XYZ file of C-alpha atoms in Angstrom:
714
model
C 56.616 71.239 116.944
C 55.979 67.911 118.345
C 53.320 67.864 115.728
C 55.977 68.513 112.398
C 58.312 66.066 114.165
C 55.353 63.402 114.125
C 54.539 64.272 110.783
C 58.056 64.283 109.691
C 58.713 60.758 110.958
C 55.984 59.378 109.466
C 56.856 60.617 106.191
C 60.285 59.461 106.284
C 58.956 55.814 107.232
C 56.238 56.092 104.541
C 59.256 57.342 101.498
C 61.679 54.765 103.013
C 58.729 51.649 102.610
C 58.300 53.067 99.018
C 62.069 53.173 98.114
C 62.280 49.716 99.610
C 59.631 48.208 97.622
C 60.916 49.691 94.807
C 64.674 48.772 95.221
C 63.709 45.662 95.291
C 63.561 45.680 91.364
C 66.958 46.675 91.821
C 66.280 49.790 90.256
C 67.067 52.425 92.824
C 69.880 54.279 94.302
C 68.994 57.422 96.658
C 71.420 60.769 97.702
C 73.206 59.532 101.194
C 71.140 62.170 102.842
C 68.197 59.726 102.715
C 67.328 58.108 106.012
C 66.543 54.347 106.203
C 63.610 52.834 107.812
C 63.828 54.325 110.926
C 64.270 51.473 114.073
C 61.410 53.019 116.138
C 58.827 51.804 113.352
C 59.452 48.211 114.662
C 61.029 45.899 117.107
C 64.405 44.728 115.532
C 65.394 40.873 116.183
C 68.283 39.268 116.129
C 67.295 36.123 114.131
C 63.607 36.598 111.883
C 61.029 34.369 111.977
C 61.643 33.415 108.188
C 63.985 34.538 106.322
C 63.798 37.991 104.780
C 64.886 38.961 100.764
C 68.302 39.154 99.871
C 68.952 40.801 96.658
C 70.221 38.668 93.661
C 72.982 39.697 92.121
C 74.105 41.455 94.872
C 77.413 40.642 97.522
C 77.317 41.657 101.010
C 79.422 44.146 101.937
C 79.236 44.853 105.544
C 76.953 43.419 108.820
C 75.565 44.742 111.697
C 73.709 43.872 114.672
C 70.312 45.185 113.232
C 70.859 45.018 109.333
C 73.444 43.959 106.469
C 74.645 46.474 103.668
C 74.854 44.763 100.319
C 76.160 46.025 96.392
C 75.694 44.857 93.187
C 78.091 42.382 92.352
C 80.782 44.184 89.880
C 79.999 47.593 91.339
C 80.354 49.835 94.025
C 78.278 52.658 93.142
C 75.141 52.226 95.136
C 74.685 50.230 98.064
C 71.306 48.882 99.951
C 71.149 48.667 103.529
C 68.161 46.234 104.875
C 67.023 45.608 108.474
C 67.228 41.940 109.764
C 63.762 42.482 111.828
C 61.756 42.823 108.524
C 63.833 43.000 105.431
C 63.126 46.569 105.015
C 64.998 48.422 102.574
C 67.051 51.705 101.489
C 69.298 52.373 98.696
C 72.180 54.785 98.631
C 74.702 56.222 96.298
C 78.320 56.738 96.549
C 80.694 54.914 99.343
C 78.379 53.686 101.482
C 79.709 51.424 104.528
C 78.050 49.785 108.106
C 79.756 49.805 110.824
C 78.239 48.583 113.783
C 79.185 48.223 118.176
C 77.913 45.841 120.153
C 74.526 47.007 120.266
C 73.943 49.793 117.412
C 74.253 50.042 113.877
C 76.214 53.248 111.904
C 76.219 54.220 108.315
C 78.984 56.010 107.087
C 79.130 58.222 103.844
C 81.919 59.358 102.026
C 82.369 61.698 99.366
C 84.881 64.582 98.305
C 83.916 66.732 100.646
C 82.460 65.403 103.540
C 82.098 61.804 105.615
C 78.486 61.742 107.198
C 78.195 59.364 110.056
C 74.900 58.460 110.798
C 73.643 56.224 114.025
C 70.840 54.019 112.829
C 68.997 54.007 116.602
C 68.964 57.767 117.221
C 69.948 58.994 113.582
C 72.157 61.139 115.033
C 74.517 62.684 112.464
C 77.962 64.057 112.560
C 79.732 65.285 109.287
C 83.471 65.530 109.026
C 84.408 68.211 106.192
C 86.995 67.330 104.122
C 89.564 69.346 101.801
C 90.671 67.114 98.801
C 92.379 70.510 97.523
C 94.339 70.920 100.264
C 95.182 67.324 100.717
C 94.191 67.311 104.187
C 91.697 66.031 106.127
C 91.919 62.830 104.169
C 88.931 60.433 105.163
C 90.702 57.005 106.766
C 88.296 54.890 107.147
C 85.826 53.652 110.021
C 85.185 51.357 112.809
C 82.249 50.582 115.236
C 80.923 54.249 115.671
C 83.548 56.135 114.988
C 85.022 58.050 111.512
C 88.786 58.521 111.099
C 90.854 61.245 109.336
C 94.659 61.916 108.989
C 95.640 65.395 109.109
C 99.155 65.340 108.297
C 100.672 63.014 110.117
C 98.038 62.997 112.803
C 95.496 60.240 112.951
C 91.901 62.005 114.481
C 88.564 60.193 115.455
C 85.433 61.335 115.289
C 81.822 60.394 116.565
C 78.648 61.382 117.688
C 79.735 62.562 121.184
C 83.251 63.575 119.882
C 83.673 66.165 117.199
C 87.260 65.775 116.545
C 89.883 63.496 118.843
C 93.552 62.471 118.593
C 94.514 58.794 118.296
C 98.137 58.032 119.782
C 100.581 55.175 119.129
C 100.823 55.798 115.166
C 104.561 55.222 114.136
C 106.076 58.353 112.918
C 106.200 58.479 109.525
C 103.101 56.273 108.725
C 101.598 57.044 105.566
C 98.296 55.325 103.586
C 96.846 54.853 106.875
C 93.542 52.745 106.795
C 91.289 51.505 109.255
C 88.620 49.165 109.302
C 86.562 47.280 111.716
C 88.286 44.780 114.332
C 85.915 43.699 117.030
C 83.767 45.836 119.160
C 86.701 46.818 121.115
C 89.342 46.891 118.343
C 89.868 48.343 114.927
C 92.430 47.089 112.827
C 94.647 49.683 111.514
C 97.035 49.048 108.272
C 99.764 51.539 107.029
C 103.202 52.074 105.346
C 106.453 52.880 106.770
C 109.379 53.400 105.391
C 107.726 51.511 102.449
C 107.051 48.368 104.562
C 103.051 47.731 104.860
C 102.537 47.253 108.692
C 99.345 46.329 111.100
C 98.122 47.225 114.405
C 94.906 46.931 116.603
C 93.576 50.041 117.677
C 91.884 50.515 121.211
C 88.800 51.909 120.913
C 88.335 52.967 124.689
C 91.522 54.362 124.781
C 92.103 55.919 121.174
C 95.741 54.174 121.454
C 97.577 51.827 118.849
C 99.260 49.113 120.094
C 101.768 47.256 118.887
C 102.654 46.948 115.125
C 103.853 44.198 113.171
C 104.892 43.448 109.227
C 102.013 42.484 106.696
C 103.605 39.433 105.304
C 104.454 39.717 101.531
C 101.290 38.720 99.630
C 99.077 38.103 102.553
C 95.556 40.135 103.669
C 94.422 40.577 107.045
C 91.549 38.422 106.651
C 89.663 39.261 110.469
C 90.262 40.257 114.062
C 88.812 38.829 116.751
C 88.769 38.699 120.614
C 91.715 36.541 120.863
C 93.360 36.015 117.336
C 94.039 38.152 114.331
C 94.597 35.786 110.844
C 95.884 37.006 107.572
C 95.911 34.711 104.465
C 97.403 33.887 101.177
C 96.760 32.618 97.643
C 95.047 33.555 94.270
C 94.444 31.502 91.137
C 98.377 31.088 90.998
C 99.838 30.289 94.464
C 98.284 27.952 97.060
C 96.084 28.999 100.218
C 97.690 29.451 102.840
C 96.095 30.624 106.401
C 98.016 31.871 109.957
C 96.998 32.858 113.198
C 98.095 35.334 115.473
C 97.467 34.504 119.271
C 97.048 38.120 120.840
C 97.685 37.066 124.153
C 101.055 35.406 123.474
C 102.339 36.632 119.981
C 102.857 32.926 118.737
C 101.483 32.115 115.077
C 100.251 28.724 114.075
C 99.508 28.095 110.440
C 95.919 26.129 109.736
C 96.163 23.321 107.460
C 94.244 23.745 104.445
C 94.413 22.949 100.513
C 92.708 23.026 97.594
C 92.209 25.735 94.323
C 91.683 29.167 94.915
C 89.654 30.434 91.878
C 88.390 34.299 93.047
C 89.020 35.690 96.211
C 90.036 33.327 99.240
C 87.806 34.423 101.942
C 89.123 33.847 105.764
C 86.880 34.929 108.909
C 86.944 34.451 112.350
C 83.542 33.291 114.768
C 83.985 32.328 118.331
C 87.311 29.702 118.525
C 87.098 28.909 114.843
C 88.267 29.475 111.263
C 85.755 29.897 108.533
C 87.142 29.775 104.961
C 86.305 29.356 101.301
C 87.515 30.342 98.065
C 84.820 32.497 95.817
C 84.736 32.405 92.275
C 83.243 28.285 91.909
C 79.541 28.523 92.100
C 78.837 31.214 89.028
C 81.956 29.518 86.919
C 81.285 26.871 84.593
C 83.432 23.430 84.736
C 84.719 24.458 87.430
C 85.757 22.310 90.860
C 87.461 23.168 93.910
C 87.608 21.817 97.733
C 88.228 25.164 98.845
C 84.253 25.691 97.512
C 82.678 24.481 100.661
C 82.584 26.692 103.592
C 85.271 25.399 106.320
C 84.973 25.596 109.863
C 88.668 25.069 111.288
C 88.422 24.382 115.406
C 91.499 26.056 116.756
C 91.133 23.657 120.140
C 90.770 20.380 118.563
C 92.447 21.102 115.307
C 89.167 19.235 113.028
C 87.007 20.623 110.470
C 83.674 20.990 109.935
C 81.466 21.903 106.675
C 79.200 24.783 107.089
C 77.728 25.579 103.595
C 78.653 24.844 99.796
C 79.884 28.092 99.101
C 80.300 31.775 99.475
C 80.610 34.609 97.580
C 81.497 37.096 100.318
C 81.330 37.190 104.281
C 81.318 40.134 106.970
C 81.154 40.284 110.764
C 79.057 42.309 112.956
C 80.144 44.333 116.037
C 78.870 41.502 118.227
C 81.309 38.725 116.682
C 78.469 36.878 114.314
C 79.731 36.334 111.016
C 77.373 36.678 108.041
C 77.823 34.327 105.063
C 76.373 35.271 101.311
C 76.176 31.798 100.536
C 74.625 28.920 99.510
C 73.561 25.365 100.704
C 71.616 22.647 98.743
C 69.420 21.995 101.816
C 68.196 25.719 102.029
C 69.625 27.474 98.634
C 71.114 30.837 98.024
C 70.732 33.649 100.526
C 73.067 35.371 103.552
C 73.724 32.990 106.614
C 74.046 33.510 110.233
C 77.278 31.991 111.683
C 77.223 31.879 115.482
C 79.867 29.920 117.686
C 78.524 27.138 120.232
C 81.754 26.299 121.725
C 83.747 22.906 120.834
C 80.170 22.067 118.871
C 80.067 22.839 115.078
C 79.121 26.931 115.018
C 75.257 27.078 113.936
C 74.322 28.628 110.889
C 70.693 30.045 110.318
C 69.454 31.435 106.795
C 68.651 35.139 107.791
C 68.142 36.377 104.176
C 67.477 34.570 101.121
C 67.425 35.211 97.576
C 64.656 32.501 96.659
C 67.228 30.819 94.199
C 68.432 27.045 94.630
C 71.550 26.004 95.302
C 71.631 22.615 94.025
C 70.834 22.404 90.182
C 66.948 22.351 89.683
C 64.622 22.038 86.658
C 62.681 25.515 86.607
C 60.529 24.687 83.723
C 59.799 21.597 81.426
C 58.520 21.112 78.015
C 57.900 17.625 77.460
C 54.893 16.569 75.737
C 52.426 14.112 77.188
C 51.770 12.991 73.767
C 54.193 13.023 70.675
C 52.768 13.022 67.392
C 55.682 11.691 64.922
C 53.247 12.408 62.074
C 54.221 16.114 62.931
C 57.143 18.199 62.378
C 58.844 15.502 60.043
C 59.103 12.966 62.983
C 61.171 15.011 65.539
C 60.024 15.020 68.967
C 61.783 18.356 70.618
C 62.051 17.987 74.815
C 63.391 20.972 76.553
C 64.399 21.496 80.305
C 65.292 24.769 81.600
C 67.798 24.763 84.565
C 68.528 27.010 87.342
C 71.941 27.444 85.855
C 73.801 26.133 83.142
C 75.110 22.154 83.785
C 78.420 20.635 82.485
C 76.391 18.141 80.767
C 73.309 16.430 80.381
C 72.055 12.847 79.463
C 68.582 11.914 78.207
C 67.636 7.991 78.512
C 64.164 7.788 76.525
C 63.003 4.007 77.451
C 59.914 2.277 75.356
C 57.733 0.264 77.616
C 56.671 -2.338 75.370
C 59.899 -3.322 74.089
C 62.711 -1.933 76.559
C 63.965 0.053 73.538
C 66.428 2.992 74.851
C 67.452 6.152 73.239
C 70.127 8.214 74.998
C 71.411 11.542 74.139
C 74.235 13.821 75.800
C 74.190 17.849 75.348
C 76.940 20.610 76.497
C 74.888 23.468 76.541
C 76.649 26.754 77.939
C 73.337 28.231 79.133
C 70.277 27.054 81.367
C 68.446 25.132 79.009
C 69.397 21.896 77.936
C 67.424 20.612 74.479
C 67.641 17.157 72.821
C 65.534 16.271 69.337
C 64.470 12.738 69.021
C 64.006 11.362 65.520
C 61.409 9.051 67.667
C 61.156 5.216 67.812
C 58.091 2.666 68.373
C 54.496 3.621 68.944
C 53.437 3.256 72.640
C 54.170 4.453 76.478
C 57.859 5.583 76.853
C 59.579 7.070 80.185
C 62.465 9.110 80.210
C 65.341 9.894 83.041
C 67.373 13.264 82.663
C 70.559 13.815 84.399
C 72.561 16.630 84.794
C 75.598 17.140 86.653
C 76.228 21.021 87.788
C 78.649 22.860 85.718
C 80.397 24.548 89.416
C 80.236 20.604 90.691
C 78.084 22.038 93.754
C 75.469 19.947 94.771
C 74.361 16.653 93.822
C 73.628 15.277 90.016
C 70.449 16.315 88.852
C 68.168 13.248 87.738
C 64.209 14.214 86.717
C 61.826 11.241 85.268
C 58.530 11.287 83.737
C 56.783 9.718 80.719
C 55.195 9.978 77.449
C 53.268 8.597 74.748
C 54.110 8.223 71.480
C 51.220 8.224 68.320
C 51.592 8.162 64.659
C 49.649 6.519 61.717
C 50.388 3.197 60.275
C 53.232 3.236 58.090
C 52.907 0.972 54.694
C 56.370 -0.800 55.459
C 56.183 -0.285 59.318
C 56.197 -4.388 61.217
C 57.504 -3.487 64.232
C 55.738 -0.518 65.043
C 58.598 2.350 65.272
C 57.867 4.606 62.254
C 60.745 3.619 60.096
C 59.949 1.264 57.038
C 61.207 -2.292 56.809
C 62.399 -4.290 54.074
C 61.584 -8.080 53.669
C 64.717 -10.263 51.681
C 64.521 -13.518 51.168
C 67.900 -15.489 50.333
C 68.390 -18.371 48.041
C 67.997 -21.041 51.155
C 64.479 -19.727 51.513
C 65.094 -17.659 54.685
C 63.095 -13.915 55.426
C 65.231 -11.427 56.904
C 63.324 -8.037 58.020
C 66.212 -4.946 57.835
C 64.926 -2.054 59.661
C 65.872 1.183 58.223
C 66.657 4.749 59.634
C 67.836 7.350 57.924
C 69.888 10.633 59.220
C 72.037 11.791 55.971
C 71.210 8.718 53.781
C 69.182 5.622 54.451
C 70.836 2.628 56.599
C 69.664 -0.800 57.663
C 70.173 -2.067 60.781
C 71.498 -5.348 61.426
C 69.095 -8.036 59.928
C 66.462 -10.048 61.852
C 65.723 -13.421 60.962
C 61.915 -13.987 60.221
C 62.518 -17.563 59.323
C 62.901 -20.299 56.948
C 60.329 -21.576 54.486
C 59.681 -19.013 52.329
C 60.756 -20.787 48.993
C 57.324 -22.285 48.928
C 56.525 -18.638 47.449
C 56.670 -17.240 44.169
C 56.008 -13.447 45.299
C 56.014 -11.601 48.415
C 54.141 -8.301 48.561
C 54.083 -5.854 51.553
C 50.134 -4.781 51.557
C 50.390 -2.202 54.577
C 47.945 -2.612 57.241
C 44.993 -4.306 55.371
C 43.740 -6.757 57.935
C 42.608 -4.299 60.896
C 45.744 -4.421 63.152
C 48.036 -1.706 64.086
C 50.829 -2.732 61.915
C 51.389 -3.597 58.535
C 50.832 -7.069 57.010
C 52.050 -8.793 53.694
C 50.674 -11.723 51.179
C 52.683 -14.134 49.806
C 51.343 -16.936 47.035
C 52.333 -20.525 46.509
C 53.403 -22.040 43.676
C 49.851 -23.255 43.489
C 48.653 -19.875 43.400
C 47.141 -19.793 47.228
C 47.372 -16.430 48.656
C 47.917 -16.145 51.961
C 47.853 -13.476 54.822
C 50.847 -13.122 57.726
C 49.714 -10.544 59.897
C 52.213 -7.979 61.624
C 52.274 -8.717 64.917
C 53.373 -5.256 65.741
C 56.981 -6.399 66.749
C 58.740 -7.419 63.390
C 57.191 -10.351 63.091
C 53.852 -12.519 62.018
C 51.228 -14.341 63.633
C 50.268 -17.605 61.903
C 49.281 -17.169 58.218
C 45.436 -17.186 57.228
C 44.884 -18.684 53.671
C 43.015 -16.456 51.745
C 42.039 -18.534 48.621
C 43.784 -19.799 45.255
C 43.578 -19.251 41.882
C 46.378 -15.965 41.986
C 48.395 -17.942 39.734
C 46.459 -16.408 36.824
C 48.578 -13.129 37.785
C 52.365 -11.722 36.574
C 51.939 -8.972 39.134
C 50.989 -8.395 42.501
C 51.406 -5.260 43.988
C 49.996 -3.447 47.741
C 50.509 -0.558 49.581
C 48.311 2.056 48.112
C 45.473 3.409 49.206
C 44.023 3.566 45.744
C 40.130 4.005 47.027
C 40.506 7.060 49.440
C 39.000 5.266 52.287
C 42.371 5.133 54.211
C 43.300 1.146 53.825
C 45.801 0.203 51.448
C 44.803 -1.807 48.437
C 46.076 -4.628 46.291
C 46.127 -4.836 42.170
C 47.073 -7.646 40.397
C 47.856 -7.960 36.588
C 46.645 -10.986 34.795
C 48.469 -12.757 32.057
C 46.206 -10.928 29.357
C 47.443 -8.146 30.860
C 44.296 -6.420 32.826
C 44.539 -4.951 35.945
C 42.012 -5.868 38.526
C 41.444 -3.963 42.166
C 41.357 -5.655 45.681
C 39.568 -3.408 47.798
C 41.183 -3.549 51.518
C 37.948 -4.230 54.072
C 39.836 -4.267 57.030
C 38.826 -7.725 57.644
C 41.413 -10.217 59.173
C 39.353 -13.468 57.624
C 38.410 -11.681 54.272
C 40.452 -8.785 54.220
C 39.505 -8.434 50.354
C 36.671 -7.562 48.405
C 35.699 -9.453 45.292
C 38.171 -8.035 42.689
C 37.397 -5.115 40.539
C 38.636 -4.659 36.689
C 40.263 -1.575 36.142
C 41.292 -1.806 32.938
C 43.692 -3.617 30.032
C 47.151 -2.908 28.729
C 48.940 -3.365 31.900
C 50.873 -6.515 30.112
C 53.658 -4.416 28.835
C 55.054 -3.706 32.355
C 56.922 -6.144 34.053
C 57.579 -4.688 37.783
C 54.286 -3.175 39.393
C 54.779 -0.490 42.239
C 52.493 0.988 45.113
C 54.282 3.732 45.923
C 51.803 5.274 48.026
C 50.176 8.843 47.599
C 53.548 9.699 46.228
C 52.268 12.736 43.877
C 50.081 14.446 46.500
C 46.799 13.905 44.423
C 43.368 12.732 45.739
C 44.674 9.043 46.553
C 47.372 6.461 45.783
C 49.612 6.109 43.108
C 51.236 3.168 41.162
C 54.616 3.080 39.000
C 55.316 0.377 36.500
C 58.539 -0.196 34.424
C 58.060 -1.475 31.068
C 60.468 -4.066 29.001
C 62.382 -1.595 27.843
C 63.333 0.038 31.577
C 61.279 3.184 31.183
C 59.537 4.021 34.446
C 55.813 5.101 34.085
C 53.184 6.912 36.865
C 50.128 6.167 36.980
C 48.239 9.062 39.578
C 45.139 7.323 41.460
C 41.843 9.087 40.864
C 40.628 7.879 44.545
C 37.749 5.698 42.751
C 40.451 3.003 42.020
C 40.936 4.190 38.603
C 44.035 6.119 37.037
C 44.615 9.257 35.194
C 46.955 8.995 32.082
C 50.202 7.575 32.683
C 53.405 9.945 32.391
C 56.624 8.956 31.524
C 59.374 9.493 34.397
C 61.939 8.440 32.411
C 64.283 5.507 31.535
C 67.458 3.487 32.742
C 65.370 1.626 35.705
C 66.000 -1.774 33.858
C 69.142 -1.424 36.060
C 67.492 -2.384 39.086
C 66.486 -6.432 40.069
C 63.724 -4.751 42.278
C 61.785 -1.805 42.728
C 60.379 -1.024 46.423
C 57.247 1.290 46.897
C 58.939 1.523 51.080
C 57.156 4.848 51.851
C 58.279 7.822 53.762
C 61.978 6.531 54.107
C 63.441 9.933 55.308
C 60.710 10.986 57.133
C 59.730 14.052 55.453
C 56.168 13.219 55.045
C 56.264 11.903 51.520
C 56.545 8.202 49.951
C 59.923 7.492 48.825
C 61.064 4.832 46.086
C 64.069 2.325 46.484
C 66.029 0.851 43.914
C 67.826 -2.050 44.442
C 70.447 -3.327 41.693
C 73.536 -5.648 41.130
C 75.527 -1.628 41.363
C 74.102 -1.312 44.919
C 71.367 0.478 46.376
C 69.724 3.586 45.546
C 66.762 5.951 47.324
C 64.822 8.337 45.184
C 63.269 10.932 47.899
C 59.684 11.921 47.077
C 58.887 15.200 46.166
C 55.141 15.869 46.570
C 54.973 16.665 42.845
C 53.363 15.114 40.253
C 55.438 16.895 37.420
C 58.893 15.388 38.807
C 57.840 12.899 41.731
C 61.198 11.565 42.779
C 64.771 13.530 42.860
C 68.008 11.970 42.103
C 69.242 8.954 43.243
C 70.618 8.685 46.443
C 73.246 5.899 47.554
C 71.809 3.910 50.676
C 73.670 1.896 52.779
C 71.580 -0.687 53.591
C 74.382 -3.540 53.435
C 72.203 -6.408 52.533
C 75.183 -9.057 53.664
C 74.095 -12.836 53.652
C 72.822 -12.177 50.060
C 72.152 -13.014 47.239
C 68.563 -12.413 47.319
C 66.030 -13.610 45.368
C 62.803 -11.234 46.572
C 62.909 -8.009 47.936
C 59.692 -6.066 48.936
């Protein structure tokens, strides 16, 4: 028989260990008759060397001297008991309570037909039969090592040692009797007499109920210690109040407290301290309360101290220790043991951890190290996963070279914040994310990092931010640069003055990057026929001009910005007075940016404006648009070798515009666009990428070319 008992014990331990592992996934509930891990399997300890696991989304229901009981938030159908010593756990179904003396723990299982009391030290069991049909006996609660029932007007006790005993002192006519833990020596009894709710203390050694007191209207008897009984008031509609009865003198004092209650107002006693806080803040959104802090009030010194940043539930063990399910910014979410240490602040120890942070934290980041703005329509997406929803987040992006910054705000209702950035300058950036906790518990989260922006050189981009720039010369000869932007329409930032003296040139043409730098350039022809190169400096201005040569007065039209030869560099074309078109292939050299000219063909003298629009039709190379004197716009598709296919007619009426500008990809859809500027306003023609209909209809642009009139726009 000894062998059989040993085998059975090993089986219980093995099965319970498996259940504990399975329960960690939150999927198991076992009958009340199952045995938890036996105490003999290890040596129990008051405080573990390291925090044991606390199940996520569970609340603390009861605490003992050897273990604790939890339930899923919002459910009482299942419970989970775990040992402090090693965290081994067992799940139970039905109504389950944990009770304790100063030295041992007991589980109480209550169903319709019986109540079971189990000693977790000896594994002894007492079953008390109930008869719900007859209405008696009725389960009336439990405390320490005792189960209580009522049988008519009698209150009875049941322990492992005493099958049935009688409690004396219950007032005549008492109904709705309920017994719950007080201290290791006393139980708290609540009952109703003549429709008045009352409470009293039951001496567990003598089985006698002492003096009874009325429960104040709206109050909850919150806790019992060896010296005091505390009750409290307060909910979402009423202000919080705490009252203490001195058990020796029967005097009552009020504890000063203020703040808003958002869930349950929890009040407990530990030693000479009152511990209190409101629940309902930590898991709320945009809710703040000074009562969220777990605060201890010293009855002797009338001072307070903060213990934790919040709590959701709390329970007192038979030895007077207080256990709080809550969190601190320093140690995170879990169950903390609060122990009185005289007049000094109570000691707070993390006993069991959920592994979750209390402070708002980043749990995942999707910020690419390199942002290629030639992809995804020129948009970069940055995402941060957070430990819980924030009240709001702010992203601050700064360009290292220029100091340009971009700020964005998000008000997510989920634990993730995402920002779409339309891009800016090429080069190095730093970012800073600021997130305010939605429950205002813990500090504001700040995180930093960096990334690099890359993109191909755009033919009309002079300050390296990816957006086309438009150059305007006013009648006094000053040259201005307008940096464009596009959201729902094309618009311009305030104009930047390049400088005066540009009236000496009779033509100014944006050529794209022809001189081998990382940004676009322009060429200008003076009235003596000398062509000059103005190489972009990447900051929206130019380096000192370079003389390319004379004799350019033979041309009526000069156009640049399209790669006509398929080598990746923008080329220059010019129409002479005889109507012949000449190609100047780009070399990428600063001193000699163009190769010797090559004649393409005659017949181009019919046009009064030539526009290099880039690869607008999706063909082999860049294209040209040309407007004739009748206002008809023609398309010349590049063949990729410096020649063009037969022209196609795009439509008439284009003589309403004084200036046509092939400004590149204005709306960041990957296709070149065309800008028309006339006395009736500015209009953007967005590219389609198809040669049959390369342009969409006109879209009003808000370039606000203030400071005009302008006699040159390119």
